[in-house]
mmCIF file of C-alpha atoms in Angstrom:
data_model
loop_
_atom_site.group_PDB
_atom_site.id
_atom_site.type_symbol
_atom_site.label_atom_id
_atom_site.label_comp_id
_atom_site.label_asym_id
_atom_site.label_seq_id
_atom_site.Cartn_x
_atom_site.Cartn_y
_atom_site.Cartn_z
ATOM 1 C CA UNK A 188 194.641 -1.726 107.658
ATOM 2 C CA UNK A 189 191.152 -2.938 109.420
ATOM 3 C CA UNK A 190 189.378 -6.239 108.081
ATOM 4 C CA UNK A 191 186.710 -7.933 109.991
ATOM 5 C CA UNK A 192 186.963 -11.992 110.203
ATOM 6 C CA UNK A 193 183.872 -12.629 107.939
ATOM 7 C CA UNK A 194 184.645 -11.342 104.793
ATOM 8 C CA UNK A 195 184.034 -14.020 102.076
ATOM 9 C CA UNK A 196 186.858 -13.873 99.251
ATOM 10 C CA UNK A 197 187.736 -15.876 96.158
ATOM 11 C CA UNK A 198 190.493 -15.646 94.474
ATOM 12 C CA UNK A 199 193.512 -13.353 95.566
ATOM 13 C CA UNK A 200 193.537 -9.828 95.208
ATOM 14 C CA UNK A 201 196.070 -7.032 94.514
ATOM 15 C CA UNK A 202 196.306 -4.583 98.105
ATOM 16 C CA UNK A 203 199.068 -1.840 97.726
ATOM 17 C CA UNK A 204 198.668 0.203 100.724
ATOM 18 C CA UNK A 205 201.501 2.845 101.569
ATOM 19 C CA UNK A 206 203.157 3.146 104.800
ATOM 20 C CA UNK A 207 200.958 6.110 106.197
ATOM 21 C CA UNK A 208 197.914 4.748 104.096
ATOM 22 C CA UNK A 209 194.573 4.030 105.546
ATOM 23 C CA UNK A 210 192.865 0.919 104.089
ATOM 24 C CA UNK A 211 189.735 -0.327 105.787
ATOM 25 C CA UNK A 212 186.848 -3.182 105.251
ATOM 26 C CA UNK A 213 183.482 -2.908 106.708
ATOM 27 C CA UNK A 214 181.919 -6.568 108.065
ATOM 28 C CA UNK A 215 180.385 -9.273 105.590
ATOM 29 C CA UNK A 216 182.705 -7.812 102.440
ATOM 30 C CA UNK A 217 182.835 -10.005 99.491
ATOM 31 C CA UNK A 218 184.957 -10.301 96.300
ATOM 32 C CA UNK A 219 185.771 -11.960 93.431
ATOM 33 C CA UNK A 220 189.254 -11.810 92.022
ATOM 34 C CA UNK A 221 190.896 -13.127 88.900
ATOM 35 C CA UNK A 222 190.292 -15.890 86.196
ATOM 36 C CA UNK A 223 189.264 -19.141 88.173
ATOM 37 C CA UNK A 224 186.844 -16.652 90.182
ATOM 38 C CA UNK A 225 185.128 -14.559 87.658
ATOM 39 C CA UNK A 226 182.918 -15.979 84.856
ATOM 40 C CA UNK A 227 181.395 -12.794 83.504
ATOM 41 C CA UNK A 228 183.909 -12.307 81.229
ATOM 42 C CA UNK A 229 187.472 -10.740 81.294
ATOM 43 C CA UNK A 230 188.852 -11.991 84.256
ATOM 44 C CA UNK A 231 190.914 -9.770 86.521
ATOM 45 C CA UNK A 232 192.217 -9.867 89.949
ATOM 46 C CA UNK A 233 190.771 -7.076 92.455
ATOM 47 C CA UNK A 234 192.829 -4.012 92.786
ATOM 48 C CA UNK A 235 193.461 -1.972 95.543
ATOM 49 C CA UNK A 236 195.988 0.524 95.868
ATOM 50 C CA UNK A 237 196.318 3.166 98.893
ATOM 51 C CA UNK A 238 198.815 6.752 98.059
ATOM 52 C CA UNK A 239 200.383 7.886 100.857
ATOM 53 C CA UNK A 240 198.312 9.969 103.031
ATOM 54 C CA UNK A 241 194.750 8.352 101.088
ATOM 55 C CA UNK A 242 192.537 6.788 102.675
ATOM 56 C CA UNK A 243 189.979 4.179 101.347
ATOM 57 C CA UNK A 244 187.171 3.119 103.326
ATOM 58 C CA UNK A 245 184.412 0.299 102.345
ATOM 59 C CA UNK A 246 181.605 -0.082 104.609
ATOM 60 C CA UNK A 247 179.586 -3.465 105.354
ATOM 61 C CA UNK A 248 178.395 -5.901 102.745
ATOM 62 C CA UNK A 249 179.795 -4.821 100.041
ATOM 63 C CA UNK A 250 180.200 -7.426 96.514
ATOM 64 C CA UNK A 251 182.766 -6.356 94.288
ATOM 65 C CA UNK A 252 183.995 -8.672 91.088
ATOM 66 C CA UNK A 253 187.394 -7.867 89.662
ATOM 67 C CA UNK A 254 187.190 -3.835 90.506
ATOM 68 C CA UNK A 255 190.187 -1.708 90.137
ATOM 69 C CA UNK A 256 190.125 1.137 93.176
ATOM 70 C CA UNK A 257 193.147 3.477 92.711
ATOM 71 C CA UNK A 258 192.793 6.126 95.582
ATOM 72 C CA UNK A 259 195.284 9.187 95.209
ATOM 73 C CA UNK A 260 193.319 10.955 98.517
ATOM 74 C CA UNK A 261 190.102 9.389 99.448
ATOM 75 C CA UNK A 262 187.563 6.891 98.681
ATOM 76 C CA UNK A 263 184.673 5.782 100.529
ATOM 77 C CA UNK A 264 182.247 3.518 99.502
ATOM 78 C CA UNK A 265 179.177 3.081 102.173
ATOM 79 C CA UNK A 266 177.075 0.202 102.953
ATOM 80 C CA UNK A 267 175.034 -2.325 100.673
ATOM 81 C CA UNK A 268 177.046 -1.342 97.566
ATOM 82 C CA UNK A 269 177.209 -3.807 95.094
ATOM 83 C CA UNK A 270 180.205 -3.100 92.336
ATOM 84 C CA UNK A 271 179.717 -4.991 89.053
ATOM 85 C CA UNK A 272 183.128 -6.907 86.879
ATOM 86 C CA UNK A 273 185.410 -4.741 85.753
ATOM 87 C CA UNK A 274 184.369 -1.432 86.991
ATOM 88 C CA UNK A 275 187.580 1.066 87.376
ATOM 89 C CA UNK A 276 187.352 3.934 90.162
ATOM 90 C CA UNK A 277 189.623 6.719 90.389
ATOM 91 C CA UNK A 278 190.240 9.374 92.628
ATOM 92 C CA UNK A 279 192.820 11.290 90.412
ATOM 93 C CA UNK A 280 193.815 11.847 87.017
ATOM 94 C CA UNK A 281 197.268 10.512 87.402
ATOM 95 C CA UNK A 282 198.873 13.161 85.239
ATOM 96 C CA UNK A 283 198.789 16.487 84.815
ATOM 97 C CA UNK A 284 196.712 18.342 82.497
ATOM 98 C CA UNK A 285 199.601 20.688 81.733
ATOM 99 C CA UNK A 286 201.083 19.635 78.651
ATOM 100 C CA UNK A 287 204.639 21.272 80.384
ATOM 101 C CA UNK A 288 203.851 19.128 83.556
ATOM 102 C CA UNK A 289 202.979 15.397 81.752
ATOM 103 C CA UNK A 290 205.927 16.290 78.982
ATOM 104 C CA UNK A 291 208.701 17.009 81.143
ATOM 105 C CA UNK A 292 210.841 13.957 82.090
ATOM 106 C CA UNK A 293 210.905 12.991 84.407
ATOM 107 C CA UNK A 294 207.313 14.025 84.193
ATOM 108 C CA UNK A 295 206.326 16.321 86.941
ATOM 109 C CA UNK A 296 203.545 15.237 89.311
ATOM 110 C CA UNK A 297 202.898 18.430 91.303
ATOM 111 C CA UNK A 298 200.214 19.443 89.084
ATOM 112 C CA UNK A 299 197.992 16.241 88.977
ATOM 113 C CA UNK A 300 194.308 16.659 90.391
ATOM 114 C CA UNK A 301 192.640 14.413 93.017
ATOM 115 C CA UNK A 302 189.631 14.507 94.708
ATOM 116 C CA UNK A 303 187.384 12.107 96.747
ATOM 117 C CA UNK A 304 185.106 9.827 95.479
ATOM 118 C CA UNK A 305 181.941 8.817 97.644
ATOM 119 C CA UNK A 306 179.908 5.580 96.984
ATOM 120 C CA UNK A 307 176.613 5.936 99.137
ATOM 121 C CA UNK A 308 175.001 3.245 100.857
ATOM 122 C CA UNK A 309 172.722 0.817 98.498
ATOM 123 C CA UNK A 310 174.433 2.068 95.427
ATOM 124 C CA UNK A 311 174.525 -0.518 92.452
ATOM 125 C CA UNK A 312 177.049 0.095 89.872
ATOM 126 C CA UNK A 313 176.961 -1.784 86.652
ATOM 127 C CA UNK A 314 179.891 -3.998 85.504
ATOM 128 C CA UNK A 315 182.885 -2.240 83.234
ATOM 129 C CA UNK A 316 181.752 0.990 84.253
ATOM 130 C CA UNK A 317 184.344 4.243 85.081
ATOM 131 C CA UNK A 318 183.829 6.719 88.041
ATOM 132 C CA UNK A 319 186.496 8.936 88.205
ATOM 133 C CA UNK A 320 187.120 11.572 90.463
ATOM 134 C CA UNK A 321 185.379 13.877 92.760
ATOM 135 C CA UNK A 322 182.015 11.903 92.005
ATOM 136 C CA UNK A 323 179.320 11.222 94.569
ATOM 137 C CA UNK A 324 177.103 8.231 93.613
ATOM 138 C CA UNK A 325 173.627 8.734 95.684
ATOM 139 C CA UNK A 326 171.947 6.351 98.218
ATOM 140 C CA UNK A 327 170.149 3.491 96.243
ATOM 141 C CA UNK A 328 170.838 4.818 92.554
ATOM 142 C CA UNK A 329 171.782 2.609 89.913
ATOM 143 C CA UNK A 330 174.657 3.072 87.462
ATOM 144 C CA UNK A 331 173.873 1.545 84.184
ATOM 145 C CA UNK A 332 177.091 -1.094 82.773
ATOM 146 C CA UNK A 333 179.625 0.619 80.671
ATOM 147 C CA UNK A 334 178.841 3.910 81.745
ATOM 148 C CA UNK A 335 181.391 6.663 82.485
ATOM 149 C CA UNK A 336 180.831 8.840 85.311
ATOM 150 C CA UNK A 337 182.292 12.642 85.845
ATOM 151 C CA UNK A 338 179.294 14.245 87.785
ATOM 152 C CA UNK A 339 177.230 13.412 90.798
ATOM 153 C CA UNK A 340 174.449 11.353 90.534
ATOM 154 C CA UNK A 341 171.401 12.230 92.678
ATOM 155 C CA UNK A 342 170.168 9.719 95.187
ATOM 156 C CA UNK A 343 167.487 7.188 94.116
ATOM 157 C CA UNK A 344 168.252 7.173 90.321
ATOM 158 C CA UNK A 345 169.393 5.405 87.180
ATOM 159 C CA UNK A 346 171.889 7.001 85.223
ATOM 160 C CA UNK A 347 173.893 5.131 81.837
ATOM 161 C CA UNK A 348 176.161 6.532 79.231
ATOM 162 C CA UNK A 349 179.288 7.606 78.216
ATOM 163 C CA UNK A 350 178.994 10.546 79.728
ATOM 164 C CA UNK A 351 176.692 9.311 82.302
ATOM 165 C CA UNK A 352 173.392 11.116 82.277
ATOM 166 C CA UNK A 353 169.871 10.344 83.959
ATOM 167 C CA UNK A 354 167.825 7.700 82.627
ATOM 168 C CA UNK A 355 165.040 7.666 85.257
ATOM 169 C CA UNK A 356 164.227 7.762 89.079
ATOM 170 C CA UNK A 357 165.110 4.391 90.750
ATOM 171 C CA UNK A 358 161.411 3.693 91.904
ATOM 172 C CA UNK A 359 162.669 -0.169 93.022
ATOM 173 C CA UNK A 360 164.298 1.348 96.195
ATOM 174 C CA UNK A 361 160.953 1.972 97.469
ATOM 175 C CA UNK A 362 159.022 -0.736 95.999
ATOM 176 C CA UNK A 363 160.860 -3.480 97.640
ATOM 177 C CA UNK A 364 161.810 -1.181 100.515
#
């Protein structure tokens, strides 16, 4: 695990790394975690949790508020990302999508999927929003609260829904650029 000294953090977070997983925390990270921390609305504490052999990576200045990261084989969220309350991200599907796999008890976990998830630099994502696996989020686009994401998103633009689809290009990356 790498932090760097200047990270600003309230309340306590959740961090379950596995012995041969790589955790690691760019410089000026922030976070809120948990009820006397969060005042958006449904209050959780910050999870992070590492598989073995996965490795998560979150670059410099980054604000997350009670986020859930679950990382099966690789996440990696870049610089200048800003993470809104309550937004899940998932690099796996944590069962199988054969029915003989996820019925079988114990239940088999050979077959489940994973595959890396990549946050680009200046990304915004809206609070109580899903990104689930094998997404790429674009430099400077905008994910719109609530939404669920299965596909890339381009760079510079706003996407919303459940499924997440394009709403427009982001045209305030340049303007205030």
């Amino acid at each position: 695990m790498q932090f760097h000294a200047d990270f600003v953090g309230y309340g306590v977070p959740i961090l379950d790394v596995s012995l041969n997983g790589k955790f690691s925390i760019g410089k000026k990270f922030r976070f809120n975690s948990g009820k006397y921390f969060v005042m958006a609305g449904r209050p959780q504490q910050c999870y992070f949790t590492v598989g073995a052999g996965a490795e998560m990576t979150i670059g410099e200045n980054v604000g997350i508020t009670s986020v859930t990261l679950f990382c099966k084989q690789k996440i990696t969220i870049g610089n200048n990302v800003k993470i809104g309350i309550n937004t899940v991200i998932y690099d796996t599907d944590f069962h199988s999508l054969d029915a003989a796999y996820r019925n079988s008890y114990p239940e088999r976990l050979d077959g489940v999927r994973a595959k890396p998830v990549v946050i680009m630099d200046g990304a915004f994502i809206g609070g109580h929003s899903t990104i689930l696996k094998g997404v790429t989020i674009g430099r400077n686009s905008i994910v719109a609260a609530g939404s669920v994401v299965f596909n890339d998103i381009p760079d510079e633009q706003i996407w919303g829904g459940n499924p997440a689809s394009f709403i427009k290009e982001n045209y305030y990356s340049t303007v205030l650029a």
